[in-house]
């Protein structure tokens, strides 16, 4: 049943996208020519970009609300809700343009994350359990770092917090599992991993997998 509903959601979402594209094209070519056609194209492209960016935000709040620490049985209806929200977040091409800019922090805040000022996030691995994500002011997260705020284990989706203090540095290709934290000024080396339950004290530098 879960698989069938996933297929229906995919087909329905794709159909709406195609329908919107066809109607947009008709609006551009209907009774317009020359400069007006270009103006309509620009207007439609801008509106489409805003809609694509807004859909994951609206969908997340309507379908899930706030993420809380919990376990979700895979293939249950609750998992289906989680899967739909995750799919909407990752199907948004606009978010990849925000990575590395202040707009990315604003986007994550709109999804419920707590992101401080001057935080720089360079990873394209978009977090899903955003309400459980805390990133302090001045923190830097390098490329290809994973901080999903969830993991799949033993037939269940486990959702938990990731907390980073102020002026934290997380190296490239690092992994932050659920229920991990780093104190103010802490650093995690490249290709290192914090396993569930680990916490880096303020001002310390850890590296390795598991990090030490």
mmCIF file of the C-alpha atoms, coordinates in Angstrom:
data_MODEL
# 
_entry.id   MODEL 
# 
loop_
_atom_site.group_PDB 
_atom_site.id 
_atom_site.type_symbol 
_atom_site.label_atom_id 
_atom_site.label_alt_id 
_atom_site.label_comp_id 
_atom_site.label_asym_id 
_atom_site.label_entity_id 
_atom_site.label_seq_id 
_atom_site.pdbx_PDB_ins_code 
_atom_site.Cartn_x 
_atom_site.Cartn_y 
_atom_site.Cartn_z 
_atom_site.occupancy 
_atom_site.B_iso_or_equiv 
_atom_site.pdbx_formal_charge 
_atom_site.auth_seq_id 
_atom_site.auth_comp_id 
_atom_site.auth_asym_id 
_atom_site.auth_atom_id 
_atom_site.pdbx_PDB_model_num 
ATOM 1   C CA . UNK A 1 1   ? 0.000  0.000  0.000   1.00 0.00 ? 1   UNK A CA 1 
ATOM 2   C CA . UNK A 1 2   ? 2.810  2.399  0.886   1.00 0.00 ? 2   UNK A CA 1 
ATOM 3   C CA . UNK A 1 3   ? 4.578  1.706  -2.419  1.00 0.00 ? 3   UNK A CA 1 
ATOM 4   C CA . UNK A 1 4   ? 1.369  2.216  -4.399  1.00 0.00 ? 4   UNK A CA 1 
ATOM 5   C CA . UNK A 1 5   ? 0.752  5.557  -2.655  1.00 0.00 ? 5   UNK A CA 1 
ATOM 6   C CA . UNK A 1 6   ? 4.331  6.612  -3.392  1.00 0.00 ? 6   UNK A CA 1 
ATOM 7   C CA . UNK A 1 7   ? 3.788  5.895  -7.098  1.00 0.00 ? 7   UNK A CA 1 
ATOM 8   C CA . UNK A 1 8   ? 0.507  7.831  -7.077  1.00 0.00 ? 8   UNK A CA 1 
ATOM 9   C CA . UNK A 1 9   ? 2.165  10.809 -5.397  1.00 0.00 ? 9   UNK A CA 1 
ATOM 10  C CA . UNK A 1 10  ? 4.997  10.781 -7.926  1.00 0.00 ? 10  UNK A CA 1 
ATOM 11  C CA . UNK A 1 11  ? 2.616  10.580 -10.885 1.00 0.00 ? 11  UNK A CA 1 
ATOM 12  C CA . UNK A 1 12  ? 0.328  13.258 -9.464  1.00 0.00 ? 12  UNK A CA 1 
ATOM 13  C CA . UNK A 1 13  ? 3.187  15.636 -8.667  1.00 0.00 ? 13  UNK A CA 1 
ATOM 14  C CA . UNK A 1 14  ? 4.678  15.116 -12.134 1.00 0.00 ? 14  UNK A CA 1 
ATOM 15  C CA . UNK A 1 15  ? 1.284  15.667 -13.779 1.00 0.00 ? 15  UNK A CA 1 
ATOM 16  C CA . UNK A 1 16  ? 0.774  18.958 -11.941 1.00 0.00 ? 16  UNK A CA 1 
ATOM 17  C CA . UNK A 1 17  ? 4.251  20.077 -13.009 1.00 0.00 ? 17  UNK A CA 1 
ATOM 18  C CA . UNK A 1 18  ? 3.633  19.223 -16.666 1.00 0.00 ? 18  UNK A CA 1 
ATOM 19  C CA . UNK A 1 19  ? 0.195  20.859 -16.584 1.00 0.00 ? 19  UNK A CA 1 
ATOM 20  C CA . UNK A 1 20  ? 1.654  24.045 -15.098 1.00 0.00 ? 20  UNK A CA 1 
ATOM 21  C CA . UNK A 1 21  ? 4.377  24.082 -17.775 1.00 0.00 ? 21  UNK A CA 1 
ATOM 22  C CA . UNK A 1 22  ? 1.865  23.681 -20.610 1.00 0.00 ? 22  UNK A CA 1 
ATOM 23  C CA . UNK A 1 23  ? -0.418 26.416 -19.275 1.00 0.00 ? 23  UNK A CA 1 
ATOM 24  C CA . UNK A 1 24  ? 2.558  28.708 -18.747 1.00 0.00 ? 24  UNK A CA 1 
ATOM 25  C CA . UNK A 1 25  ? 3.701  28.176 -22.323 1.00 0.00 ? 25  UNK A CA 1 
ATOM 26  C CA . UNK A 1 26  ? 0.224  28.933 -23.622 1.00 0.00 ? 26  UNK A CA 1 
ATOM 27  C CA . UNK A 1 27  ? 0.138  32.148 -21.615 1.00 0.00 ? 27  UNK A CA 1 
ATOM 28  C CA . UNK A 1 28  ? 3.492  33.250 -23.044 1.00 0.00 ? 28  UNK A CA 1 
ATOM 29  C CA . UNK A 1 29  ? 2.532  32.721 -26.682 1.00 0.00 ? 29  UNK A CA 1 
ATOM 30  C CA . UNK A 1 30  ? -1.106 33.860 -26.420 1.00 0.00 ? 30  UNK A CA 1 
ATOM 31  C CA . UNK A 1 31  ? -1.468 37.281 -28.017 1.00 0.00 ? 31  UNK A CA 1 
ATOM 32  C CA . UNK A 1 32  ? 2.115  38.358 -27.269 1.00 0.00 ? 32  UNK A CA 1 
ATOM 33  C CA . UNK A 1 33  ? 4.997  39.152 -29.548 1.00 0.00 ? 33  UNK A CA 1 
ATOM 34  C CA . UNK A 1 34  ? 8.387  40.812 -29.531 1.00 0.00 ? 34  UNK A CA 1 
ATOM 35  C CA . UNK A 1 35  ? 9.383  42.369 -26.186 1.00 0.00 ? 35  UNK A CA 1 
ATOM 36  C CA . UNK A 1 36  ? 6.131  41.340 -24.528 1.00 0.00 ? 36  UNK A CA 1 
ATOM 37  C CA . UNK A 1 37  ? 6.958  37.660 -25.068 1.00 0.00 ? 37  UNK A CA 1 
ATOM 38  C CA . UNK A 1 38  ? 10.312 38.074 -23.307 1.00 0.00 ? 38  UNK A CA 1 
ATOM 39  C CA . UNK A 1 39  ? 8.691  39.977 -20.434 1.00 0.00 ? 39  UNK A CA 1 
ATOM 40  C CA . UNK A 1 40  ? 6.123  37.218 -19.995 1.00 0.00 ? 40  UNK A CA 1 
ATOM 41  C CA . UNK A 1 41  ? 8.866  34.597 -20.082 1.00 0.00 ? 41  UNK A CA 1 
ATOM 42  C CA . UNK A 1 42  ? 10.836 36.424 -17.370 1.00 0.00 ? 42  UNK A CA 1 
ATOM 43  C CA . UNK A 1 43  ? 7.721  36.887 -15.249 1.00 0.00 ? 43  UNK A CA 1 
ATOM 44  C CA . UNK A 1 44  ? 6.711  33.241 -15.581 1.00 0.00 ? 44  UNK A CA 1 
ATOM 45  C CA . UNK A 1 45  ? 10.240 31.995 -14.805 1.00 0.00 ? 45  UNK A CA 1 
ATOM 46  C CA . UNK A 1 46  ? 10.406 34.137 -11.664 1.00 0.00 ? 46  UNK A CA 1 
ATOM 47  C CA . UNK A 1 47  ? 6.994  32.993 -10.488 1.00 0.00 ? 47  UNK A CA 1 
ATOM 48  C CA . UNK A 1 48  ? 7.856  29.328 -11.174 1.00 0.00 ? 48  UNK A CA 1 
ATOM 49  C CA . UNK A 1 49  ? 11.108 29.649 -9.193  1.00 0.00 ? 49  UNK A CA 1 
ATOM 50  C CA . UNK A 1 50  ? 9.275  31.120 -6.189  1.00 0.00 ? 50  UNK A CA 1 
ATOM 51  C CA . UNK A 1 51  ? 6.607  28.409 -6.318  1.00 0.00 ? 51  UNK A CA 1 
ATOM 52  C CA . UNK A 1 52  ? 9.180  25.609 -6.549  1.00 0.00 ? 52  UNK A CA 1 
ATOM 53  C CA . UNK A 1 53  ? 11.024 27.040 -3.519  1.00 0.00 ? 53  UNK A CA 1 
ATOM 54  C CA . UNK A 1 54  ? 7.813  27.523 -1.524  1.00 0.00 ? 54  UNK A CA 1 
ATOM 55  C CA . UNK A 1 55  ? 6.279  24.073 -2.142  1.00 0.00 ? 55  UNK A CA 1 
ATOM 56  C CA . UNK A 1 56  ? 8.711  22.157 0.171   1.00 0.00 ? 56  UNK A CA 1 
ATOM 57  C CA . UNK A 1 57  ? 8.167  24.717 2.954   1.00 0.00 ? 57  UNK A CA 1 
ATOM 58  C CA . UNK A 1 58  ? 4.382  24.640 2.703   1.00 0.00 ? 58  UNK A CA 1 
ATOM 59  C CA . UNK A 1 59  ? 4.343  20.854 2.276   1.00 0.00 ? 59  UNK A CA 1 
ATOM 60  C CA . UNK A 1 60  ? 6.542  20.297 5.301   1.00 0.00 ? 60  UNK A CA 1 
ATOM 61  C CA . UNK A 1 61  ? 4.361  22.384 7.624   1.00 0.00 ? 61  UNK A CA 1 
ATOM 62  C CA . UNK A 1 62  ? 1.101  20.937 6.305   1.00 0.00 ? 62  UNK A CA 1 
ATOM 63  C CA . UNK A 1 63  ? 2.135  17.258 6.198   1.00 0.00 ? 63  UNK A CA 1 
ATOM 64  C CA . UNK A 1 64  ? 4.545  16.963 9.141   1.00 0.00 ? 64  UNK A CA 1 
ATOM 65  C CA . UNK A 1 65  ? 4.316  20.134 11.160  1.00 0.00 ? 65  UNK A CA 1 
ATOM 66  C CA . UNK A 1 66  ? 7.303  20.024 13.499  1.00 0.00 ? 66  UNK A CA 1 
ATOM 67  C CA . UNK A 1 67  ? 9.798  17.161 13.526  1.00 0.00 ? 67  UNK A CA 1 
ATOM 68  C CA . UNK A 1 68  ? 10.309 15.649 16.959  1.00 0.00 ? 68  UNK A CA 1 
ATOM 69  C CA . UNK A 1 69  ? 12.701 12.935 18.178  1.00 0.00 ? 69  UNK A CA 1 
ATOM 70  C CA . UNK A 1 70  ? 10.989 9.635  17.414  1.00 0.00 ? 70  UNK A CA 1 
ATOM 71  C CA . UNK A 1 71  ? 11.145 6.342  15.545  1.00 0.00 ? 71  UNK A CA 1 
ATOM 72  C CA . UNK A 1 72  ? 9.028  5.719  12.452  1.00 0.00 ? 72  UNK A CA 1 
ATOM 73  C CA . UNK A 1 73  ? 8.388  2.203  11.170  1.00 0.00 ? 73  UNK A CA 1 
ATOM 74  C CA . UNK A 1 74  ? 9.403  1.887  7.510   1.00 0.00 ? 74  UNK A CA 1 
ATOM 75  C CA . UNK A 1 75  ? 6.486  1.415  5.060   1.00 0.00 ? 75  UNK A CA 1 
ATOM 76  C CA . UNK A 1 76  ? 3.929  2.736  7.557   1.00 0.00 ? 76  UNK A CA 1 
ATOM 77  C CA . UNK A 1 77  ? 1.636  5.650  6.676   1.00 0.00 ? 77  UNK A CA 1 
ATOM 78  C CA . UNK A 1 78  ? 3.696  7.865  8.976   1.00 0.00 ? 78  UNK A CA 1 
ATOM 79  C CA . UNK A 1 79  ? 6.758  6.901  6.942   1.00 0.00 ? 79  UNK A CA 1 
ATOM 80  C CA . UNK A 1 80  ? 4.852  7.868  3.785   1.00 0.00 ? 80  UNK A CA 1 
ATOM 81  C CA . UNK A 1 81  ? 4.383  11.384 5.163   1.00 0.00 ? 81  UNK A CA 1 
ATOM 82  C CA . UNK A 1 82  ? 8.087  11.552 5.984   1.00 0.00 ? 82  UNK A CA 1 
ATOM 83  C CA . UNK A 1 83  ? 9.001  10.304 2.498   1.00 0.00 ? 83  UNK A CA 1 
ATOM 84  C CA . UNK A 1 84  ? 6.785  12.869 0.765   1.00 0.00 ? 84  UNK A CA 1 
ATOM 85  C CA . UNK A 1 85  ? 8.339  15.757 2.700   1.00 0.00 ? 85  UNK A CA 1 
ATOM 86  C CA . UNK A 1 86  ? 11.861 14.461 2.080   1.00 0.00 ? 86  UNK A CA 1 
ATOM 87  C CA . UNK A 1 87  ? 11.092 14.090 -1.639  1.00 0.00 ? 87  UNK A CA 1 
ATOM 88  C CA . UNK A 1 88  ? 9.725  17.632 -1.852  1.00 0.00 ? 88  UNK A CA 1 
ATOM 89  C CA . UNK A 1 89  ? 12.819 19.028 -0.112  1.00 0.00 ? 89  UNK A CA 1 
ATOM 90  C CA . UNK A 1 90  ? 15.246 17.214 -2.385  1.00 0.00 ? 90  UNK A CA 1 
ATOM 91  C CA . UNK A 1 91  ? 13.332 17.889 -5.616  1.00 0.00 ? 91  UNK A CA 1 
ATOM 92  C CA . UNK A 1 92  ? 13.676 21.655 -5.210  1.00 0.00 ? 92  UNK A CA 1 
ATOM 93  C CA . UNK A 1 93  ? 16.388 22.748 -7.692  1.00 0.00 ? 93  UNK A CA 1 
ATOM 94  C CA . UNK A 1 94  ? 16.339 26.290 -6.339  1.00 0.00 ? 94  UNK A CA 1 
ATOM 95  C CA . UNK A 1 95  ? 17.839 25.324 -2.976  1.00 0.00 ? 95  UNK A CA 1 
ATOM 96  C CA . UNK A 1 96  ? 21.126 24.310 -4.606  1.00 0.00 ? 96  UNK A CA 1 
ATOM 97  C CA . UNK A 1 97  ? 21.538 27.911 -5.765  1.00 0.00 ? 97  UNK A CA 1 
ATOM 98  C CA . UNK A 1 98  ? 21.277 29.042 -2.135  1.00 0.00 ? 98  UNK A CA 1 
ATOM 99  C CA . UNK A 1 99  ? 24.093 26.814 -0.824  1.00 0.00 ? 99  UNK A CA 1 
ATOM 100 C CA . UNK A 1 100 ? 26.968 28.899 0.522   1.00 0.00 ? 100 UNK A CA 1 
ATOM 101 C CA . UNK A 1 101 ? 24.923 32.104 0.669   1.00 0.00 ? 101 UNK A CA 1 
ATOM 102 C CA . UNK A 1 102 ? 22.902 33.784 3.456   1.00 0.00 ? 102 UNK A CA 1 
ATOM 103 C CA . UNK A 1 103 ? 19.742 32.733 1.587   1.00 0.00 ? 103 UNK A CA 1 
ATOM 104 C CA . UNK A 1 104 ? 20.398 29.111 2.550   1.00 0.00 ? 104 UNK A CA 1 
ATOM 105 C CA . UNK A 1 105 ? 20.195 30.000 6.234   1.00 0.00 ? 105 UNK A CA 1 
ATOM 106 C CA . UNK A 1 106 ? 16.901 31.823 5.622   1.00 0.00 ? 106 UNK A CA 1 
ATOM 107 C CA . UNK A 1 107 ? 15.549 28.816 3.716   1.00 0.00 ? 107 UNK A CA 1 
ATOM 108 C CA . UNK A 1 108 ? 16.454 26.427 6.555   1.00 0.00 ? 108 UNK A CA 1 
ATOM 109 C CA . UNK A 1 109 ? 14.866 28.801 9.082   1.00 0.00 ? 109 UNK A CA 1 
ATOM 110 C CA . UNK A 1 110 ? 11.656 28.744 7.051   1.00 0.00 ? 110 UNK A CA 1 
ATOM 111 C CA . UNK A 1 111 ? 11.755 24.939 7.405   1.00 0.00 ? 111 UNK A CA 1 
ATOM 112 C CA . UNK A 1 112 ? 12.112 25.223 11.194  1.00 0.00 ? 112 UNK A CA 1 
ATOM 113 C CA . UNK A 1 113 ? 15.887 25.073 11.722  1.00 0.00 ? 113 UNK A CA 1 
ATOM 114 C CA . UNK A 1 114 ? 17.685 27.382 14.143  1.00 0.00 ? 114 UNK A CA 1 
ATOM 115 C CA . UNK A 1 115 ? 20.513 29.002 12.153  1.00 0.00 ? 115 UNK A CA 1 
ATOM 116 C CA . UNK A 1 116 ? 22.582 31.825 13.644  1.00 0.00 ? 116 UNK A CA 1 
ATOM 117 C CA . UNK A 1 117 ? 23.920 34.868 11.857  1.00 0.00 ? 117 UNK A CA 1 
ATOM 118 C CA . UNK A 1 118 ? 27.083 34.604 9.718   1.00 0.00 ? 118 UNK A CA 1 
ATOM 119 C CA . UNK A 1 119 ? 26.745 30.796 9.510   1.00 0.00 ? 119 UNK A CA 1 
ATOM 120 C CA . UNK A 1 120 ? 28.164 29.422 6.254   1.00 0.00 ? 120 UNK A CA 1 
ATOM 121 C CA . UNK A 1 121 ? 26.786 26.105 4.952   1.00 0.00 ? 121 UNK A CA 1 
ATOM 122 C CA . UNK A 1 122 ? 28.562 24.750 1.876   1.00 0.00 ? 122 UNK A CA 1 
ATOM 123 C CA . UNK A 1 123 ? 27.174 21.206 1.913   1.00 0.00 ? 123 UNK A CA 1 
ATOM 124 C CA . UNK A 1 124 ? 24.558 20.296 -0.717  1.00 0.00 ? 124 UNK A CA 1 
ATOM 125 C CA . UNK A 1 125 ? 23.285 17.423 1.426   1.00 0.00 ? 125 UNK A CA 1 
ATOM 126 C CA . UNK A 1 126 ? 20.001 19.036 2.466   1.00 0.00 ? 126 UNK A CA 1 
ATOM 127 C CA . UNK A 1 127 ? 18.891 18.181 6.046   1.00 0.00 ? 127 UNK A CA 1 
ATOM 128 C CA . UNK A 1 128 ? 15.386 16.781 6.491   1.00 0.00 ? 128 UNK A CA 1 
ATOM 129 C CA . UNK A 1 129 ? 14.614 16.928 10.229  1.00 0.00 ? 129 UNK A CA 1 
ATOM 130 C CA . UNK A 1 130 ? 15.112 20.683 10.205  1.00 0.00 ? 130 UNK A CA 1 
ATOM 131 C CA . UNK A 1 131 ? 13.258 21.440 13.454  1.00 0.00 ? 131 UNK A CA 1 
ATOM 132 C CA . UNK A 1 132 ? 15.941 19.447 15.301  1.00 0.00 ? 132 UNK A CA 1 
ATOM 133 C CA . UNK A 1 133 ? 18.864 21.248 13.640  1.00 0.00 ? 133 UNK A CA 1 
ATOM 134 C CA . UNK A 1 134 ? 20.697 24.020 15.506  1.00 0.00 ? 134 UNK A CA 1 
ATOM 135 C CA . UNK A 1 135 ? 23.612 25.893 13.915  1.00 0.00 ? 135 UNK A CA 1 
ATOM 136 C CA . UNK A 1 136 ? 25.219 28.666 15.948  1.00 0.00 ? 136 UNK A CA 1 
ATOM 137 C CA . UNK A 1 137 ? 26.410 32.047 14.726  1.00 0.00 ? 137 UNK A CA 1 
ATOM 138 C CA . UNK A 1 138 ? 29.674 32.052 12.776  1.00 0.00 ? 138 UNK A CA 1 
ATOM 139 C CA . UNK A 1 139 ? 29.684 28.286 12.261  1.00 0.00 ? 139 UNK A CA 1 
ATOM 140 C CA . UNK A 1 140 ? 31.167 26.868 9.034   1.00 0.00 ? 140 UNK A CA 1 
ATOM 141 C CA . UNK A 1 141 ? 30.022 23.557 7.523   1.00 0.00 ? 141 UNK A CA 1 
ATOM 142 C CA . UNK A 1 142 ? 32.209 22.467 4.627   1.00 0.00 ? 142 UNK A CA 1 
ATOM 143 C CA . UNK A 1 143 ? 31.280 20.624 1.431   1.00 0.00 ? 143 UNK A CA 1 
ATOM 144 C CA . UNK A 1 144 ? 29.698 17.143 1.297   1.00 0.00 ? 144 UNK A CA 1 
ATOM 145 C CA . UNK A 1 145 ? 29.022 17.087 5.018   1.00 0.00 ? 145 UNK A CA 1 
ATOM 146 C CA . UNK A 1 146 ? 26.028 14.991 6.115   1.00 0.00 ? 146 UNK A CA 1 
ATOM 147 C CA . UNK A 1 147 ? 23.773 16.273 8.900   1.00 0.00 ? 147 UNK A CA 1 
ATOM 148 C CA . UNK A 1 148 ? 20.352 14.832 8.047   1.00 0.00 ? 148 UNK A CA 1 
ATOM 149 C CA . UNK A 1 149 ? 18.877 14.705 11.581  1.00 0.00 ? 149 UNK A CA 1 
ATOM 150 C CA . UNK A 1 150 ? 17.603 11.202 10.754  1.00 0.00 ? 150 UNK A CA 1 
ATOM 151 C CA . UNK A 1 151 ? 18.942 7.738  9.950   1.00 0.00 ? 151 UNK A CA 1 
ATOM 152 C CA . UNK A 1 152 ? 17.522 4.410  8.798   1.00 0.00 ? 152 UNK A CA 1 
ATOM 153 C CA . UNK A 1 153 ? 18.270 1.451  11.052  1.00 0.00 ? 153 UNK A CA 1 
ATOM 154 C CA . UNK A 1 154 ? 16.672 -1.926 11.789  1.00 0.00 ? 154 UNK A CA 1 
ATOM 155 C CA . UNK A 1 155 ? 13.520 -1.246 9.767   1.00 0.00 ? 155 UNK A CA 1 
ATOM 156 C CA . UNK A 1 156 ? 12.895 2.150  11.282  1.00 0.00 ? 156 UNK A CA 1 
ATOM 157 C CA . UNK A 1 157 ? 13.601 5.815  10.596  1.00 0.00 ? 157 UNK A CA 1 
ATOM 158 C CA . UNK A 1 158 ? 15.180 7.334  13.698  1.00 0.00 ? 158 UNK A CA 1 
ATOM 159 C CA . UNK A 1 159 ? 14.826 11.116 13.941  1.00 0.00 ? 159 UNK A CA 1 
ATOM 160 C CA . UNK A 1 160 ? 17.051 13.064 16.340  1.00 0.00 ? 160 UNK A CA 1 
ATOM 161 C CA . UNK A 1 161 ? 18.792 16.398 16.922  1.00 0.00 ? 161 UNK A CA 1 
ATOM 162 C CA . UNK A 1 162 ? 22.097 17.778 15.652  1.00 0.00 ? 162 UNK A CA 1 
ATOM 163 C CA . UNK A 1 163 ? 23.350 20.760 17.645  1.00 0.00 ? 163 UNK A CA 1 
ATOM 164 C CA . UNK A 1 164 ? 26.288 22.973 16.688  1.00 0.00 ? 164 UNK A CA 1 
ATOM 165 C CA . UNK A 1 165 ? 27.384 25.885 18.873  1.00 0.00 ? 165 UNK A CA 1 
ATOM 166 C CA . UNK A 1 166 ? 28.901 29.215 17.899  1.00 0.00 ? 166 UNK A CA 1 
ATOM 167 C CA . UNK A 1 167 ? 32.014 29.443 15.693  1.00 0.00 ? 167 UNK A CA 1 
ATOM 168 C CA . UNK A 1 168 ? 32.083 25.682 15.076  1.00 0.00 ? 168 UNK A CA 1 
ATOM 169 C CA . UNK A 1 169 ? 34.044 24.239 12.130  1.00 0.00 ? 169 UNK A CA 1 
ATOM 170 C CA . UNK A 1 170 ? 32.928 21.004 10.441  1.00 0.00 ? 170 UNK A CA 1 
ATOM 171 C CA . UNK A 1 171 ? 35.358 19.668 7.823   1.00 0.00 ? 171 UNK A CA 1 
ATOM 172 C CA . UNK A 1 172 ? 34.618 18.336 4.358   1.00 0.00 ? 172 UNK A CA 1 
ATOM 173 C CA . UNK A 1 173 ? 32.861 14.975 3.939   1.00 0.00 ? 173 UNK A CA 1 
ATOM 174 C CA . UNK A 1 174 ? 32.170 14.740 7.668   1.00 0.00 ? 174 UNK A CA 1 
ATOM 175 C CA . UNK A 1 175 ? 29.158 12.905 9.078   1.00 0.00 ? 175 UNK A CA 1 
ATOM 176 C CA . UNK A 1 176 ? 27.043 14.129 11.994  1.00 0.00 ? 176 UNK A CA 1 
ATOM 177 C CA . UNK A 1 177 ? 24.747 11.357 13.169  1.00 0.00 ? 177 UNK A CA 1 
ATOM 178 C CA . UNK A 1 178 ? 21.586 12.012 15.176  1.00 0.00 ? 178 UNK A CA 1 
ATOM 179 C CA . UNK A 1 179 ? 21.935 12.958 18.856  1.00 0.00 ? 179 UNK A CA 1 
ATOM 180 C CA . UNK A 1 180 ? 25.326 14.623 18.334  1.00 0.00 ? 180 UNK A CA 1 
ATOM 181 C CA . UNK A 1 181 ? 26.543 18.047 19.371  1.00 0.00 ? 181 UNK A CA 1 
ATOM 182 C CA . UNK A 1 182 ? 29.570 20.348 19.218  1.00 0.00 ? 182 UNK A CA 1 
ATOM 183 C CA . UNK A 1 183 ? 30.289 23.098 21.731  1.00 0.00 ? 183 UNK A CA 1 
ATOM 184 C CA . UNK A 1 184 ? 31.278 26.681 20.946  1.00 0.00 ? 184 UNK A CA 1 
ATOM 185 C CA . UNK A 1 185 ? 34.519 26.911 18.983  1.00 0.00 ? 185 UNK A CA 1 
ATOM 186 C CA . UNK A 1 186 ? 34.787 23.128 18.512  1.00 0.00 ? 186 UNK A CA 1 
ATOM 187 C CA . UNK A 1 187 ? 36.226 21.625 15.315  1.00 0.00 ? 187 UNK A CA 1 
ATOM 188 C CA . UNK A 1 188 ? 35.647 18.334 13.484  1.00 0.00 ? 188 UNK A CA 1 
ATOM 189 C CA . UNK A 1 189 ? 38.270 17.268 10.931  1.00 0.00 ? 189 UNK A CA 1 
ATOM 190 C CA . UNK A 1 190 ? 37.743 16.340 7.297   1.00 0.00 ? 190 UNK A CA 1 
ATOM 191 C CA . UNK A 1 191 ? 36.200 12.887 6.601   1.00 0.00 ? 191 UNK A CA 1 
ATOM 192 C CA . UNK A 1 192 ? 35.445 12.440 10.290  1.00 0.00 ? 192 UNK A CA 1 
ATOM 193 C CA . UNK A 1 193 ? 32.270 11.173 11.930  1.00 0.00 ? 193 UNK A CA 1 
ATOM 194 C CA . UNK A 1 194 ? 30.415 11.846 15.163  1.00 0.00 ? 194 UNK A CA 1 
ATOM 195 C CA . UNK A 1 195 ? 28.365 8.793  16.052  1.00 0.00 ? 195 UNK A CA 1 
ATOM 196 C CA . UNK A 1 196 ? 25.059 8.961  17.878  1.00 0.00 ? 196 UNK A CA 1 
ATOM 197 C CA . UNK A 1 197 ? 25.537 10.172 21.437  1.00 0.00 ? 197 UNK A CA 1 
ATOM 198 C CA . UNK A 1 198 ? 28.942 11.778 20.861  1.00 0.00 ? 198 UNK A CA 1 
ATOM 199 C CA . UNK A 1 199 ? 29.560 15.388 21.869  1.00 0.00 ? 199 UNK A CA 1 
ATOM 200 C CA . UNK A 1 200 ? 32.633 17.529 21.191  1.00 0.00 ? 200 UNK A CA 1 
ATOM 201 C CA . UNK A 1 201 ? 33.330 19.848 24.155  1.00 0.00 ? 201 UNK A CA 1 
ATOM 202 C CA . UNK A 1 202 ? 33.725 23.560 23.528  1.00 0.00 ? 202 UNK A CA 1 
ATOM 203 C CA . UNK A 1 203 ? 37.086 24.547 22.038  1.00 0.00 ? 203 UNK A CA 1 
ATOM 204 C CA . UNK A 1 204 ? 38.284 20.988 21.336  1.00 0.00 ? 204 UNK A CA 1 
ATOM 205 C CA . UNK A 1 205 ? 39.405 19.543 17.968  1.00 0.00 ? 205 UNK A CA 1 
ATOM 206 C CA . UNK A 1 206 ? 38.327 16.016 17.114  1.00 0.00 ? 206 UNK A CA 1 
ATOM 207 C CA . UNK A 1 207 ? 38.920 13.822 14.074  1.00 0.00 ? 207 UNK A CA 1 
ATOM 208 C CA . UNK A 1 208 ? 38.547 10.223 12.941  1.00 0.00 ? 208 UNK A CA 1 
ATOM 209 C CA . UNK A 1 209 ? 35.624 7.812  12.685  1.00 0.00 ? 209 UNK A CA 1 
ATOM 210 C CA . UNK A 1 210 ? 34.406 7.686  15.351  1.00 0.00 ? 210 UNK A CA 1 
ATOM 211 C CA . UNK A 1 211 ? 35.950 11.059 16.140  1.00 0.00 ? 211 UNK A CA 1 
ATOM 212 C CA . UNK A 1 212 ? 38.331 11.437 19.080  1.00 0.00 ? 212 UNK A CA 1 
# 
